[in-house]
């Protein structure tokens, strides 16, 4: 099946193995792990600065929400694209943090009793289990302005002008808002318990998940000074990768073990969610996830220094959590 997002794959390898043999612990896996560690250090440093003097346990709750062990795919994409598009300078680390802060807010709110009511996230009790739903709601809300500060700091550190800083902030806000994540989440809630077709499913997933992943990619490119054509091409990479990411998330909810996932499995079915396996069946969902990743990868053709992006694309489809 071909959709606007799968497009044509220009003969690229389907979703999985890179050109050189690589397995667990191979160079691609090491590249992904090095990015994750760099993001963790950047988040520690950013929160260390921003939360100094914050009273009443709020700092601790923010740290729990953000620093618990996530995969850091979105901020890693910011860093990898920045490098692939010729950017230089450590100031991009705060930009990577900005995207992870928005993501962390979405997880805190998504887990609330009034949303998906989940008790386990990243192998730990969810924030509302620890501090209560009210405080968890506030902590989630506090992460958005922190994300804006991170964009601003990064723009200053990279010496970007006000115009580019505004463009970065606009990209992040649009991806997080009614035309992106929040809009997708509303569609997701409205689709609970009824059957949808693939078109409607992908409309939900494009907003809920792919918008922020595409924004991460486009922001890395803009910060590096990429021209509009490259920003658009990488945006297509990000949207396709975002759908592949959500397809794998849906599949793991069916096939994964709670211990390995770090969150409760089988929740989508219990909540009557619209997912790739519920719409297409498990086998077809797996095929489509690989097809989407291959379509994403086709946008990287001819791009120098795209090794880390290739590695992240592999990681998205091969991950077990
Ligand atoms: C409902 C109006 C309204 C707003 C709330 C909560 C929310 C906005 C949006 C939720 C969006 C959401 C949670 C999408 C799911 C995306 C997803 C696949 C999350 C899991 O991401 P991973 O696997 O998690 O990257 P880690 O833990 O590795 O960071």
JSON list of C-alpha atoms in Angstrom, two decimals, residues 75-303:
[
{"chain": "A", "resi": 75, "resn": "UNK", "atom": "CA", "xyz": [16.33, 15.63, 21.00]},
{"chain": "A", "resi": 76, "resn": "UNK", "atom": "CA", "xyz": [18.78, 13.18, 19.40]},
{"chain": "A", "resi": 77, "resn": "UNK", "atom": "CA", "xyz": [17.18, 14.03, 16.05]},
{"chain": "A", "resi": 78, "resn": "UNK", "atom": "CA", "xyz": [17.77, 17.74, 16.68]},
{"chain": "A", "resi": 79, "resn": "UNK", "atom": "CA", "xyz": [21.47, 17.07, 17.29]},
{"chain": "A", "resi": 80, "resn": "UNK", "atom": "CA", "xyz": [21.89, 14.64, 14.38]},
{"chain": "A", "resi": 81, "resn": "UNK", "atom": "CA", "xyz": [20.14, 16.92, 11.87]},
{"chain": "A", "resi": 82, "resn": "UNK", "atom": "CA", "xyz": [22.09, 19.95, 13.06]},
{"chain": "A", "resi": 83, "resn": "UNK", "atom": "CA", "xyz": [25.30, 18.06, 12.38]},
{"chain": "A", "resi": 84, "resn": "UNK", "atom": "CA", "xyz": [24.09, 16.64, 9.03]},
{"chain": "A", "resi": 85, "resn": "UNK", "atom": "CA", "xyz": [23.04, 20.11, 7.88]},
{"chain": "A", "resi": 86, "resn": "UNK", "atom": "CA", "xyz": [26.50, 21.51, 8.66]},
{"chain": "A", "resi": 87, "resn": "UNK", "atom": "CA", "xyz": [25.81, 23.18, 12.01]},
{"chain": "A", "resi": 88, "resn": "UNK", "atom": "CA", "xyz": [28.57, 23.67, 14.55]},
{"chain": "A", "resi": 89, "resn": "UNK", "atom": "CA", "xyz": [28.63, 24.67, 18.21]},
{"chain": "A", "resi": 90, "resn": "UNK", "atom": "CA", "xyz": [27.41, 23.21, 21.50]},
{"chain": "A", "resi": 91, "resn": "UNK", "atom": "CA", "xyz": [24.63, 25.83, 21.75]},
{"chain": "A", "resi": 92, "resn": "UNK", "atom": "CA", "xyz": [22.36, 23.40, 19.95]},
{"chain": "A", "resi": 93, "resn": "UNK", "atom": "CA", "xyz": [22.16, 21.23, 23.08]},
{"chain": "A", "resi": 94, "resn": "UNK", "atom": "CA", "xyz": [19.60, 23.58, 24.69]},
{"chain": "A", "resi": 95, "resn": "UNK", "atom": "CA", "xyz": [17.53, 23.41, 21.50]},
{"chain": "A", "resi": 96, "resn": "UNK", "atom": "CA", "xyz": [17.49, 19.63, 21.81]},
{"chain": "A", "resi": 97, "resn": "UNK", "atom": "CA", "xyz": [16.35, 20.05, 25.43]},
{"chain": "A", "resi": 98, "resn": "UNK", "atom": "CA", "xyz": [13.43, 22.25, 24.33]},
{"chain": "A", "resi": 99, "resn": "UNK", "atom": "CA", "xyz": [11.88, 19.43, 22.30]},
{"chain": "A", "resi": 100, "resn": "UNK", "atom": "CA", "xyz": [12.36, 16.87, 25.08]},
{"chain": "A", "resi": 101, "resn": "UNK", "atom": "CA", "xyz": [10.70, 19.26, 27.56]},
{"chain": "A", "resi": 102, "resn": "UNK", "atom": "CA", "xyz": [7.58, 19.46, 25.37]},
{"chain": "A", "resi": 103, "resn": "UNK", "atom": "CA", "xyz": [7.62, 15.69, 25.01]},
{"chain": "A", "resi": 104, "resn": "UNK", "atom": "CA", "xyz": [7.98, 15.21, 28.79]},
{"chain": "A", "resi": 105, "resn": "UNK", "atom": "CA", "xyz": [4.99, 17.51, 29.39]},
{"chain": "A", "resi": 106, "resn": "UNK", "atom": "CA", "xyz": [2.91, 15.47, 26.94]},
{"chain": "A", "resi": 107, "resn": "UNK", "atom": "CA", "xyz": [3.78, 12.22, 28.73]},
{"chain": "A", "resi": 108, "resn": "UNK", "atom": "CA", "xyz": [2.88, 13.64, 32.16]},
{"chain": "A", "resi": 109, "resn": "UNK", "atom": "CA", "xyz": [-0.51, 14.85, 30.90]},
{"chain": "A", "resi": 110, "resn": "UNK", "atom": "CA", "xyz": [-1.14, 11.77, 28.77]},
{"chain": "A", "resi": 111, "resn": "UNK", "atom": "CA", "xyz": [-0.72, 9.56, 31.86]},
{"chain": "A", "resi": 112, "resn": "UNK", "atom": "CA", "xyz": [-3.15, 11.55, 34.07]},
{"chain": "A", "resi": 113, "resn": "UNK", "atom": "CA", "xyz": [-6.26, 9.79, 35.41]},
{"chain": "A", "resi": 114, "resn": "UNK", "atom": "CA", "xyz": [-8.43, 12.04, 33.21]},
{"chain": "A", "resi": 115, "resn": "UNK", "atom": "CA", "xyz": [-6.50, 10.91, 30.11]},
{"chain": "A", "resi": 116, "resn": "UNK", "atom": "CA", "xyz": [-5.01, 7.42, 29.76]},
{"chain": "A", "resi": 117, "resn": "UNK", "atom": "CA", "xyz": [-4.72, 6.85, 33.52]},
{"chain": "A", "resi": 118, "resn": "UNK", "atom": "CA", "xyz": [-1.34, 5.07, 33.43]},
{"chain": "A", "resi": 119, "resn": "UNK", "atom": "CA", "xyz": [0.62, 4.20, 36.57]},
{"chain": "A", "resi": 120, "resn": "UNK", "atom": "CA", "xyz": [3.95, 3.20, 35.02]},
{"chain": "A", "resi": 121, "resn": "UNK", "atom": "CA", "xyz": [6.21, 5.22, 32.73]},
{"chain": "A", "resi": 122, "resn": "UNK", "atom": "CA", "xyz": [9.88, 4.64, 31.89]},
{"chain": "A", "resi": 123, "resn": "UNK", "atom": "CA", "xyz": [9.94, 1.83, 34.43]},
{"chain": "A", "resi": 124, "resn": "UNK", "atom": "CA", "xyz": [8.84, 4.14, 37.26]},
{"chain": "A", "resi": 125, "resn": "UNK", "atom": "CA", "xyz": [5.56, 5.24, 38.84]},
{"chain": "A", "resi": 126, "resn": "UNK", "atom": "CA", "xyz": [4.01, 8.04, 36.78]},
{"chain": "A", "resi": 127, "resn": "UNK", "atom": "CA", "xyz": [4.26, 11.56, 38.16]},
{"chain": "A", "resi": 128, "resn": "UNK", "atom": "CA", "xyz": [0.63, 11.76, 39.29]},
{"chain": "A", "resi": 129, "resn": "UNK", "atom": "CA", "xyz": [1.10, 8.53, 41.26]},
{"chain": "A", "resi": 130, "resn": "UNK", "atom": "CA", "xyz": [4.01, 10.18, 43.08]},
{"chain": "A", "resi": 131, "resn": "UNK", "atom": "CA", "xyz": [2.72, 13.69, 43.66]},
{"chain": "A", "resi": 132, "resn": "UNK", "atom": "CA", "xyz": [-1.03, 13.56, 42.89]},
{"chain": "A", "resi": 133, "resn": "UNK", "atom": "CA", "xyz": [-2.96, 14.55, 39.75]},
{"chain": "A", "resi": 134, "resn": "UNK", "atom": "CA", "xyz": [-3.21, 18.28, 40.61]},
{"chain": "A", "resi": 135, "resn": "UNK", "atom": "CA", "xyz": [0.51, 18.90, 41.16]},
{"chain": "A", "resi": 136, "resn": "UNK", "atom": "CA", "xyz": [1.35, 16.66, 38.17]},
{"chain": "A", "resi": 137, "resn": "UNK", "atom": "CA", "xyz": [-0.90, 18.80, 35.97]},
{"chain": "A", "resi": 138, "resn": "UNK", "atom": "CA", "xyz": [0.94, 21.96, 37.10]},
{"chain": "A", "resi": 139, "resn": "UNK", "atom": "CA", "xyz": [4.34, 20.38, 36.60]},
{"chain": "A", "resi": 140, "resn": "UNK", "atom": "CA", "xyz": [3.38, 19.35, 33.06]},
{"chain": "A", "resi": 141, "resn": "UNK", "atom": "CA", "xyz": [2.22, 22.90, 32.35]},
{"chain": "A", "resi": 142, "resn": "UNK", "atom": "CA", "xyz": [5.48, 24.35, 33.73]},
{"chain": "A", "resi": 143, "resn": "UNK", "atom": "CA", "xyz": [7.49, 22.42, 31.13]},
{"chain": "A", "resi": 144, "resn": "UNK", "atom": "CA", "xyz": [6.14, 24.45, 28.18]},
{"chain": "A", "resi": 145, "resn": "UNK", "atom": "CA", "xyz": [7.55, 27.83, 29.32]},
{"chain": "A", "resi": 146, "resn": "UNK", "atom": "CA", "xyz": [10.79, 26.04, 30.23]},
{"chain": "A", "resi": 147, "resn": "UNK", "atom": "CA", "xyz": [10.92, 24.74, 26.65]},
{"chain": "A", "resi": 148, "resn": "UNK", "atom": "CA", "xyz": [10.51, 28.30, 25.34]},
{"chain": "A", "resi": 149, "resn": "UNK", "atom": "CA", "xyz": [13.41, 29.42, 27.54]},
{"chain": "A", "resi": 150, "resn": "UNK", "atom": "CA", "xyz": [15.53, 26.60, 26.16]},
{"chain": "A", "resi": 151, "resn": "UNK", "atom": "CA", "xyz": [14.87, 27.74, 22.58]},
{"chain": "A", "resi": 152, "resn": "UNK", "atom": "CA", "xyz": [15.76, 31.29, 23.52]},
{"chain": "A", "resi": 153, "resn": "UNK", "atom": "CA", "xyz": [18.98, 30.26, 25.31]},
{"chain": "A", "resi": 154, "resn": "UNK", "atom": "CA", "xyz": [20.04, 28.11, 22.42]},
{"chain": "A", "resi": 155, "resn": "UNK", "atom": "CA", "xyz": [19.40, 30.86, 19.88]},
{"chain": "A", "resi": 156, "resn": "UNK", "atom": "CA", "xyz": [21.57, 33.21, 21.90]},
{"chain": "A", "resi": 157, "resn": "UNK", "atom": "CA", "xyz": [24.35, 30.65, 22.35]},
{"chain": "A", "resi": 158, "resn": "UNK", "atom": "CA", "xyz": [24.36, 29.88, 18.63]},
{"chain": "A", "resi": 159, "resn": "UNK", "atom": "CA", "xyz": [24.34, 33.57, 17.76]},
{"chain": "A", "resi": 160, "resn": "UNK", "atom": "CA", "xyz": [21.13, 33.24, 15.72]},
{"chain": "A", "resi": 161, "resn": "UNK", "atom": "CA", "xyz": [19.31, 36.46, 14.94]},
{"chain": "A", "resi": 162, "resn": "UNK", "atom": "CA", "xyz": [15.87, 37.31, 16.34]},
{"chain": "A", "resi": 163, "resn": "UNK", "atom": "CA", "xyz": [14.19, 36.18, 13.10]},
{"chain": "A", "resi": 164, "resn": "UNK", "atom": "CA", "xyz": [15.59, 32.67, 13.25]},
{"chain": "A", "resi": 165, "resn": "UNK", "atom": "CA", "xyz": [14.94, 32.42, 16.99]},
{"chain": "A", "resi": 166, "resn": "UNK", "atom": "CA", "xyz": [11.32, 33.36, 16.33]},
{"chain": "A", "resi": 167, "resn": "UNK", "atom": "CA", "xyz": [11.09, 30.78, 13.56]},
{"chain": "A", "resi": 168, "resn": "UNK", "atom": "CA", "xyz": [12.38, 28.05, 15.91]},
{"chain": "A", "resi": 169, "resn": "UNK", "atom": "CA", "xyz": [9.93, 28.99, 18.63]},
{"chain": "A", "resi": 170, "resn": "UNK", "atom": "CA", "xyz": [7.07, 29.10, 16.14]},
{"chain": "A", "resi": 171, "resn": "UNK", "atom": "CA", "xyz": [7.96, 25.63, 14.85]},
{"chain": "A", "resi": 172, "resn": "UNK", "atom": "CA", "xyz": [7.97, 24.21, 18.36]},
{"chain": "A", "resi": 173, "resn": "UNK", "atom": "CA", "xyz": [4.72, 25.91, 19.40]},
{"chain": "A", "resi": 174, "resn": "UNK", "atom": "CA", "xyz": [2.89, 24.89, 16.22]},
{"chain": "A", "resi": 175, "resn": "UNK", "atom": "CA", "xyz": [3.97, 21.27, 16.65]},
{"chain": "A", "resi": 176, "resn": "UNK", "atom": "CA", "xyz": [2.82, 21.27, 20.28]},
{"chain": "A", "resi": 177, "resn": "UNK", "atom": "CA", "xyz": [-0.48, 23.04, 19.67]},
{"chain": "A", "resi": 178, "resn": "UNK", "atom": "CA", "xyz": [-3.92, 22.59, 18.16]},
{"chain": "A", "resi": 179, "resn": "UNK", "atom": "CA", "xyz": [-2.55, 21.80, 14.68]},
{"chain": "A", "resi": 180, "resn": "UNK", "atom": "CA", "xyz": [-0.08, 19.33, 16.17]},
{"chain": "A", "resi": 181, "resn": "UNK", "atom": "CA", "xyz": [0.17, 17.34, 19.37]},
{"chain": "A", "resi": 182, "resn": "UNK", "atom": "CA", "xyz": [-2.80, 18.75, 21.28]},
{"chain": "A", "resi": 183, "resn": "UNK", "atom": "CA", "xyz": [-5.03, 18.54, 18.20]},
{"chain": "A", "resi": 184, "resn": "UNK", "atom": "CA", "xyz": [-3.90, 14.95, 17.56]},
{"chain": "A", "resi": 185, "resn": "UNK", "atom": "CA", "xyz": [-4.52, 14.01, 21.17]},
{"chain": "A", "resi": 186, "resn": "UNK", "atom": "CA", "xyz": [-8.07, 15.39, 20.99]},
{"chain": "A", "resi": 187, "resn": "UNK", "atom": "CA", "xyz": [-8.72, 13.36, 17.83]},
{"chain": "A", "resi": 188, "resn": "UNK", "atom": "CA", "xyz": [-7.22, 10.33, 19.57]},
{"chain": "A", "resi": 189, "resn": "UNK", "atom": "CA", "xyz": [-9.62, 10.70, 22.52]},
{"chain": "A", "resi": 190, "resn": "UNK", "atom": "CA", "xyz": [-12.59, 11.16, 20.18]},
{"chain": "A", "resi": 191, "resn": "UNK", "atom": "CA", "xyz": [-11.70, 8.00, 18.26]},
{"chain": "A", "resi": 192, "resn": "UNK", "atom": "CA", "xyz": [-11.67, 5.81, 21.38]},
{"chain": "A", "resi": 193, "resn": "UNK", "atom": "CA", "xyz": [-14.06, 2.88, 21.14]},
{"chain": "A", "resi": 194, "resn": "UNK", "atom": "CA", "xyz": [-15.04, 3.30, 17.50]},
{"chain": "A", "resi": 195, "resn": "UNK", "atom": "CA", "xyz": [-13.53, 1.97, 14.29]},
{"chain": "A", "resi": 196, "resn": "UNK", "atom": "CA", "xyz": [-11.50, 4.26, 12.03]},
{"chain": "A", "resi": 197, "resn": "UNK", "atom": "CA", "xyz": [-9.85, 3.75, 8.63]},
{"chain": "A", "resi": 198, "resn": "UNK", "atom": "CA", "xyz": [-6.17, 4.21, 7.87]},
{"chain": "A", "resi": 199, "resn": "UNK", "atom": "CA", "xyz": [-6.66, 7.79, 6.69]},
{"chain": "A", "resi": 200, "resn": "UNK", "atom": "CA", "xyz": [-8.23, 8.87, 9.96]},
{"chain": "A", "resi": 201, "resn": "UNK", "atom": "CA", "xyz": [-5.69, 6.87, 11.97]},
{"chain": "A", "resi": 202, "resn": "UNK", "atom": "CA", "xyz": [-2.81, 8.68, 10.26]},
{"chain": "A", "resi": 203, "resn": "UNK", "atom": "CA", "xyz": [-4.46, 12.06, 10.76]},
{"chain": "A", "resi": 204, "resn": "UNK", "atom": "CA", "xyz": [-4.47, 11.32, 14.51]},
{"chain": "A", "resi": 205, "resn": "UNK", "atom": "CA", "xyz": [-0.89, 10.03, 14.52]},
{"chain": "A", "resi": 206, "resn": "UNK", "atom": "CA", "xyz": [0.41, 12.89, 12.37]},
{"chain": "A", "resi": 207, "resn": "UNK", "atom": "CA", "xyz": [-0.81, 15.35, 15.00]},
{"chain": "A", "resi": 208, "resn": "UNK", "atom": "CA", "xyz": [-0.23, 13.37, 18.18]},
{"chain": "A", "resi": 209, "resn": "UNK", "atom": "CA", "xyz": [3.26, 12.10, 17.42]},
{"chain": "A", "resi": 210, "resn": "UNK", "atom": "CA", "xyz": [4.71, 12.98, 14.00]},
{"chain": "A", "resi": 211, "resn": "UNK", "atom": "CA", "xyz": [4.31, 16.76, 14.35]},
{"chain": "A", "resi": 212, "resn": "UNK", "atom": "CA", "xyz": [6.79, 17.00, 17.24]},
{"chain": "A", "resi": 213, "resn": "UNK", "atom": "CA", "xyz": [9.23, 14.57, 15.65]},
{"chain": "A", "resi": 214, "resn": "UNK", "atom": "CA", "xyz": [9.11, 16.56, 12.39]},
{"chain": "A", "resi": 215, "resn": "UNK", "atom": "CA", "xyz": [9.57, 19.79, 14.35]},
{"chain": "A", "resi": 216, "resn": "UNK", "atom": "CA", "xyz": [12.67, 18.36, 16.05]},
{"chain": "A", "resi": 217, "resn": "UNK", "atom": "CA", "xyz": [14.15, 17.59, 12.65]},
{"chain": "A", "resi": 218, "resn": "UNK", "atom": "CA", "xyz": [13.22, 20.94, 11.08]},
{"chain": "A", "resi": 219, "resn": "UNK", "atom": "CA", "xyz": [14.48, 22.90, 14.10]},
{"chain": "A", "resi": 220, "resn": "UNK", "atom": "CA", "xyz": [17.88, 21.19, 13.91]},
{"chain": "A", "resi": 221, "resn": "UNK", "atom": "CA", "xyz": [18.05, 22.13, 10.23]},
{"chain": "A", "resi": 222, "resn": "UNK", "atom": "CA", "xyz": [17.01, 25.77, 10.75]},
{"chain": "A", "resi": 223, "resn": "UNK", "atom": "CA", "xyz": [19.49, 26.20, 13.61]},
{"chain": "A", "resi": 224, "resn": "UNK", "atom": "CA", "xyz": [22.24, 24.91, 11.31]},
{"chain": "A", "resi": 225, "resn": "UNK", "atom": "CA", "xyz": [21.30, 27.49, 8.66]},
{"chain": "A", "resi": 226, "resn": "UNK", "atom": "CA", "xyz": [19.88, 24.99, 6.12]},
{"chain": "A", "resi": 227, "resn": "UNK", "atom": "CA", "xyz": [18.07, 26.48, 3.11]},
{"chain": "A", "resi": 228, "resn": "UNK", "atom": "CA", "xyz": [14.29, 26.14, 2.75]},
{"chain": "A", "resi": 229, "resn": "UNK", "atom": "CA", "xyz": [14.51, 23.23, 0.35]},
{"chain": "A", "resi": 230, "resn": "UNK", "atom": "CA", "xyz": [16.58, 21.17, 2.77]},
{"chain": "A", "resi": 231, "resn": "UNK", "atom": "CA", "xyz": [14.34, 22.12, 5.70]},
{"chain": "A", "resi": 232, "resn": "UNK", "atom": "CA", "xyz": [11.33, 20.91, 3.70]},
{"chain": "A", "resi": 233, "resn": "UNK", "atom": "CA", "xyz": [13.03, 17.68, 2.65]},
{"chain": "A", "resi": 234, "resn": "UNK", "atom": "CA", "xyz": [14.04, 16.94, 6.22]},
{"chain": "A", "resi": 235, "resn": "UNK", "atom": "CA", "xyz": [10.52, 17.83, 7.33]},
{"chain": "A", "resi": 236, "resn": "UNK", "atom": "CA", "xyz": [9.22, 15.04, 5.08]},
{"chain": "A", "resi": 237, "resn": "UNK", "atom": "CA", "xyz": [11.82, 12.72, 6.63]},
{"chain": "A", "resi": 238, "resn": "UNK", "atom": "CA", "xyz": [10.57, 13.71, 10.10]},
{"chain": "A", "resi": 239, "resn": "UNK", "atom": "CA", "xyz": [6.87, 13.26, 9.31]},
{"chain": "A", "resi": 240, "resn": "UNK", "atom": "CA", "xyz": [7.41, 9.81, 7.85]},
{"chain": "A", "resi": 241, "resn": "UNK", "atom": "CA", "xyz": [9.73, 8.81, 10.68]},
{"chain": "A", "resi": 242, "resn": "UNK", "atom": "CA", "xyz": [7.13, 10.12, 13.14]},
{"chain": "A", "resi": 243, "resn": "UNK", "atom": "CA", "xyz": [4.45, 7.87, 11.69]},
{"chain": "A", "resi": 244, "resn": "UNK", "atom": "CA", "xyz": [6.86, 4.92, 11.71]},
{"chain": "A", "resi": 245, "resn": "UNK", "atom": "CA", "xyz": [7.62, 5.73, 15.35]},
{"chain": "A", "resi": 246, "resn": "UNK", "atom": "CA", "xyz": [3.94, 5.68, 16.31]},
{"chain": "A", "resi": 247, "resn": "UNK", "atom": "CA", "xyz": [3.35, 2.49, 14.31]},
{"chain": "A", "resi": 248, "resn": "UNK", "atom": "CA", "xyz": [6.09, 0.76, 16.30]},
{"chain": "A", "resi": 249, "resn": "UNK", "atom": "CA", "xyz": [4.71, 2.22, 19.54]},
{"chain": "A", "resi": 250, "resn": "UNK", "atom": "CA", "xyz": [1.30, 0.71, 18.63]},
{"chain": "A", "resi": 251, "resn": "UNK", "atom": "CA", "xyz": [2.89, -2.65, 17.75]},
{"chain": "A", "resi": 252, "resn": "UNK", "atom": "CA", "xyz": [4.93, -2.79, 20.97]},
{"chain": "A", "resi": 253, "resn": "UNK", "atom": "CA", "xyz": [1.77, -2.15, 22.98]},
{"chain": "A", "resi": 254, "resn": "UNK", "atom": "CA", "xyz": [0.53, -5.49, 21.59]},
{"chain": "A", "resi": 255, "resn": "UNK", "atom": "CA", "xyz": [3.75, -7.53, 21.49]},
{"chain": "A", "resi": 256, "resn": "UNK", "atom": "CA", "xyz": [5.93, -5.99, 24.24]},
{"chain": "A", "resi": 257, "resn": "UNK", "atom": "CA", "xyz": [6.44, -7.05, 27.84]},
{"chain": "A", "resi": 258, "resn": "UNK", "atom": "CA", "xyz": [5.67, -4.52, 30.58]},
{"chain": "A", "resi": 259, "resn": "UNK", "atom": "CA", "xyz": [9.12, -5.12, 32.13]},
{"chain": "A", "resi": 260, "resn": "UNK", "atom": "CA", "xyz": [10.94, -4.29, 28.92]},
{"chain": "A", "resi": 261, "resn": "UNK", "atom": "CA", "xyz": [8.57, -1.52, 27.80]},
{"chain": "A", "resi": 262, "resn": "UNK", "atom": "CA", "xyz": [8.82, 0.33, 31.12]},
{"chain": "A", "resi": 263, "resn": "UNK", "atom": "CA", "xyz": [5.07, 1.00, 30.83]},
{"chain": "A", "resi": 264, "resn": "UNK", "atom": "CA", "xyz": [1.99, -1.20, 30.97]},
{"chain": "A", "resi": 265, "resn": "UNK", "atom": "CA", "xyz": [1.41, -3.19, 27.78]},
{"chain": "A", "resi": 266, "resn": "UNK", "atom": "CA", "xyz": [-2.04, -3.79, 26.27]},
{"chain": "A", "resi": 267, "resn": "UNK", "atom": "CA", "xyz": [-3.32, -0.34, 27.25]},
{"chain": "A", "resi": 268, "resn": "UNK", "atom": "CA", "xyz": [-4.36, 0.66, 23.72]},
{"chain": "A", "resi": 269, "resn": "UNK", "atom": "CA", "xyz": [-6.69, -2.30, 23.45]},
{"chain": "A", "resi": 270, "resn": "UNK", "atom": "CA", "xyz": [-8.05, -1.79, 26.95]},
{"chain": "A", "resi": 271, "resn": "UNK", "atom": "CA", "xyz": [-8.84, 1.85, 26.10]},
{"chain": "A", "resi": 272, "resn": "UNK", "atom": "CA", "xyz": [-10.22, 1.05, 22.64]},
{"chain": "A", "resi": 273, "resn": "UNK", "atom": "CA", "xyz": [-7.56, 3.22, 20.93]},
{"chain": "A", "resi": 274, "resn": "UNK", "atom": "CA", "xyz": [-7.19, 3.57, 17.19]},
{"chain": "A", "resi": 275, "resn": "UNK", "atom": "CA", "xyz": [-3.81, 1.99, 16.38]},
{"chain": "A", "resi": 276, "resn": "UNK", "atom": "CA", "xyz": [-2.02, 0.52, 13.36]},
{"chain": "A", "resi": 277, "resn": "UNK", "atom": "CA", "xyz": [-2.60, -3.08, 14.58]},
{"chain": "A", "resi": 278, "resn": "UNK", "atom": "CA", "xyz": [-6.28, -2.42, 15.35]},
{"chain": "A", "resi": 279, "resn": "UNK", "atom": "CA", "xyz": [-6.84, -0.91, 11.89]},
{"chain": "A", "resi": 280, "resn": "UNK", "atom": "CA", "xyz": [-4.51, -3.05, 9.74]},
{"chain": "A", "resi": 281, "resn": "UNK", "atom": "CA", "xyz": [-3.78, -6.17, 11.79]},
{"chain": "A", "resi": 282, "resn": "UNK", "atom": "CA", "xyz": [-0.42, -6.88, 13.40]},
{"chain": "A", "resi": 283, "resn": "UNK", "atom": "CA", "xyz": [1.43, -8.28, 10.41]},
{"chain": "A", "resi": 284, "resn": "UNK", "atom": "CA", "xyz": [0.40, -5.47, 8.06]},
{"chain": "A", "resi": 285, "resn": "UNK", "atom": "CA", "xyz": [1.20, -2.90, 10.76]},
{"chain": "A", "resi": 286, "resn": "UNK", "atom": "CA", "xyz": [4.73, -4.32, 10.97]},
{"chain": "A", "resi": 287, "resn": "UNK", "atom": "CA", "xyz": [5.13, -4.15, 7.22]},
{"chain": "A", "resi": 288, "resn": "UNK", "atom": "CA", "xyz": [3.82, -0.57, 7.10]},
{"chain": "A", "resi": 289, "resn": "UNK", "atom": "CA", "xyz": [6.18, 0.53, 9.90]},
{"chain": "A", "resi": 290, "resn": "UNK", "atom": "CA", "xyz": [9.14, -0.69, 7.83]},
{"chain": "A", "resi": 291, "resn": "UNK", "atom": "CA", "xyz": [7.73, 0.91, 4.70]},
{"chain": "A", "resi": 292, "resn": "UNK", "atom": "CA", "xyz": [7.32, 4.26, 6.47]},
{"chain": "A", "resi": 293, "resn": "UNK", "atom": "CA", "xyz": [10.89, 4.09, 7.77]},
{"chain": "A", "resi": 294, "resn": "UNK", "atom": "CA", "xyz": [12.18, 3.31, 4.28]},
{"chain": "A", "resi": 295, "resn": "UNK", "atom": "CA", "xyz": [10.19, 6.23, 2.85]},
{"chain": "A", "resi": 296, "resn": "UNK", "atom": "CA", "xyz": [11.69, 8.46, 5.55]},
{"chain": "A", "resi": 297, "resn": "UNK", "atom": "CA", "xyz": [15.19, 7.26, 4.73]},
{"chain": "A", "resi": 298, "resn": "UNK", "atom": "CA", "xyz": [14.73, 8.03, 1.04]},
{"chain": "A", "resi": 299, "resn": "UNK", "atom": "CA", "xyz": [14.72, 11.74, 1.97]},
{"chain": "A", "resi": 300, "resn": "UNK", "atom": "CA", "xyz": [18.28, 11.40, 3.28]},
{"chain": "A", "resi": 301, "resn": "UNK", "atom": "CA", "xyz": [19.70, 10.37, -0.11]},
{"chain": "A", "resi": 302, "resn": "UNK", "atom": "CA", "xyz": [22.74, 12.42, -1.04]},
{"chain": "A", "resi": 303, "resn": "UNK", "atom": "CA", "xyz": [22.98, 14.09, 2.36]}
]
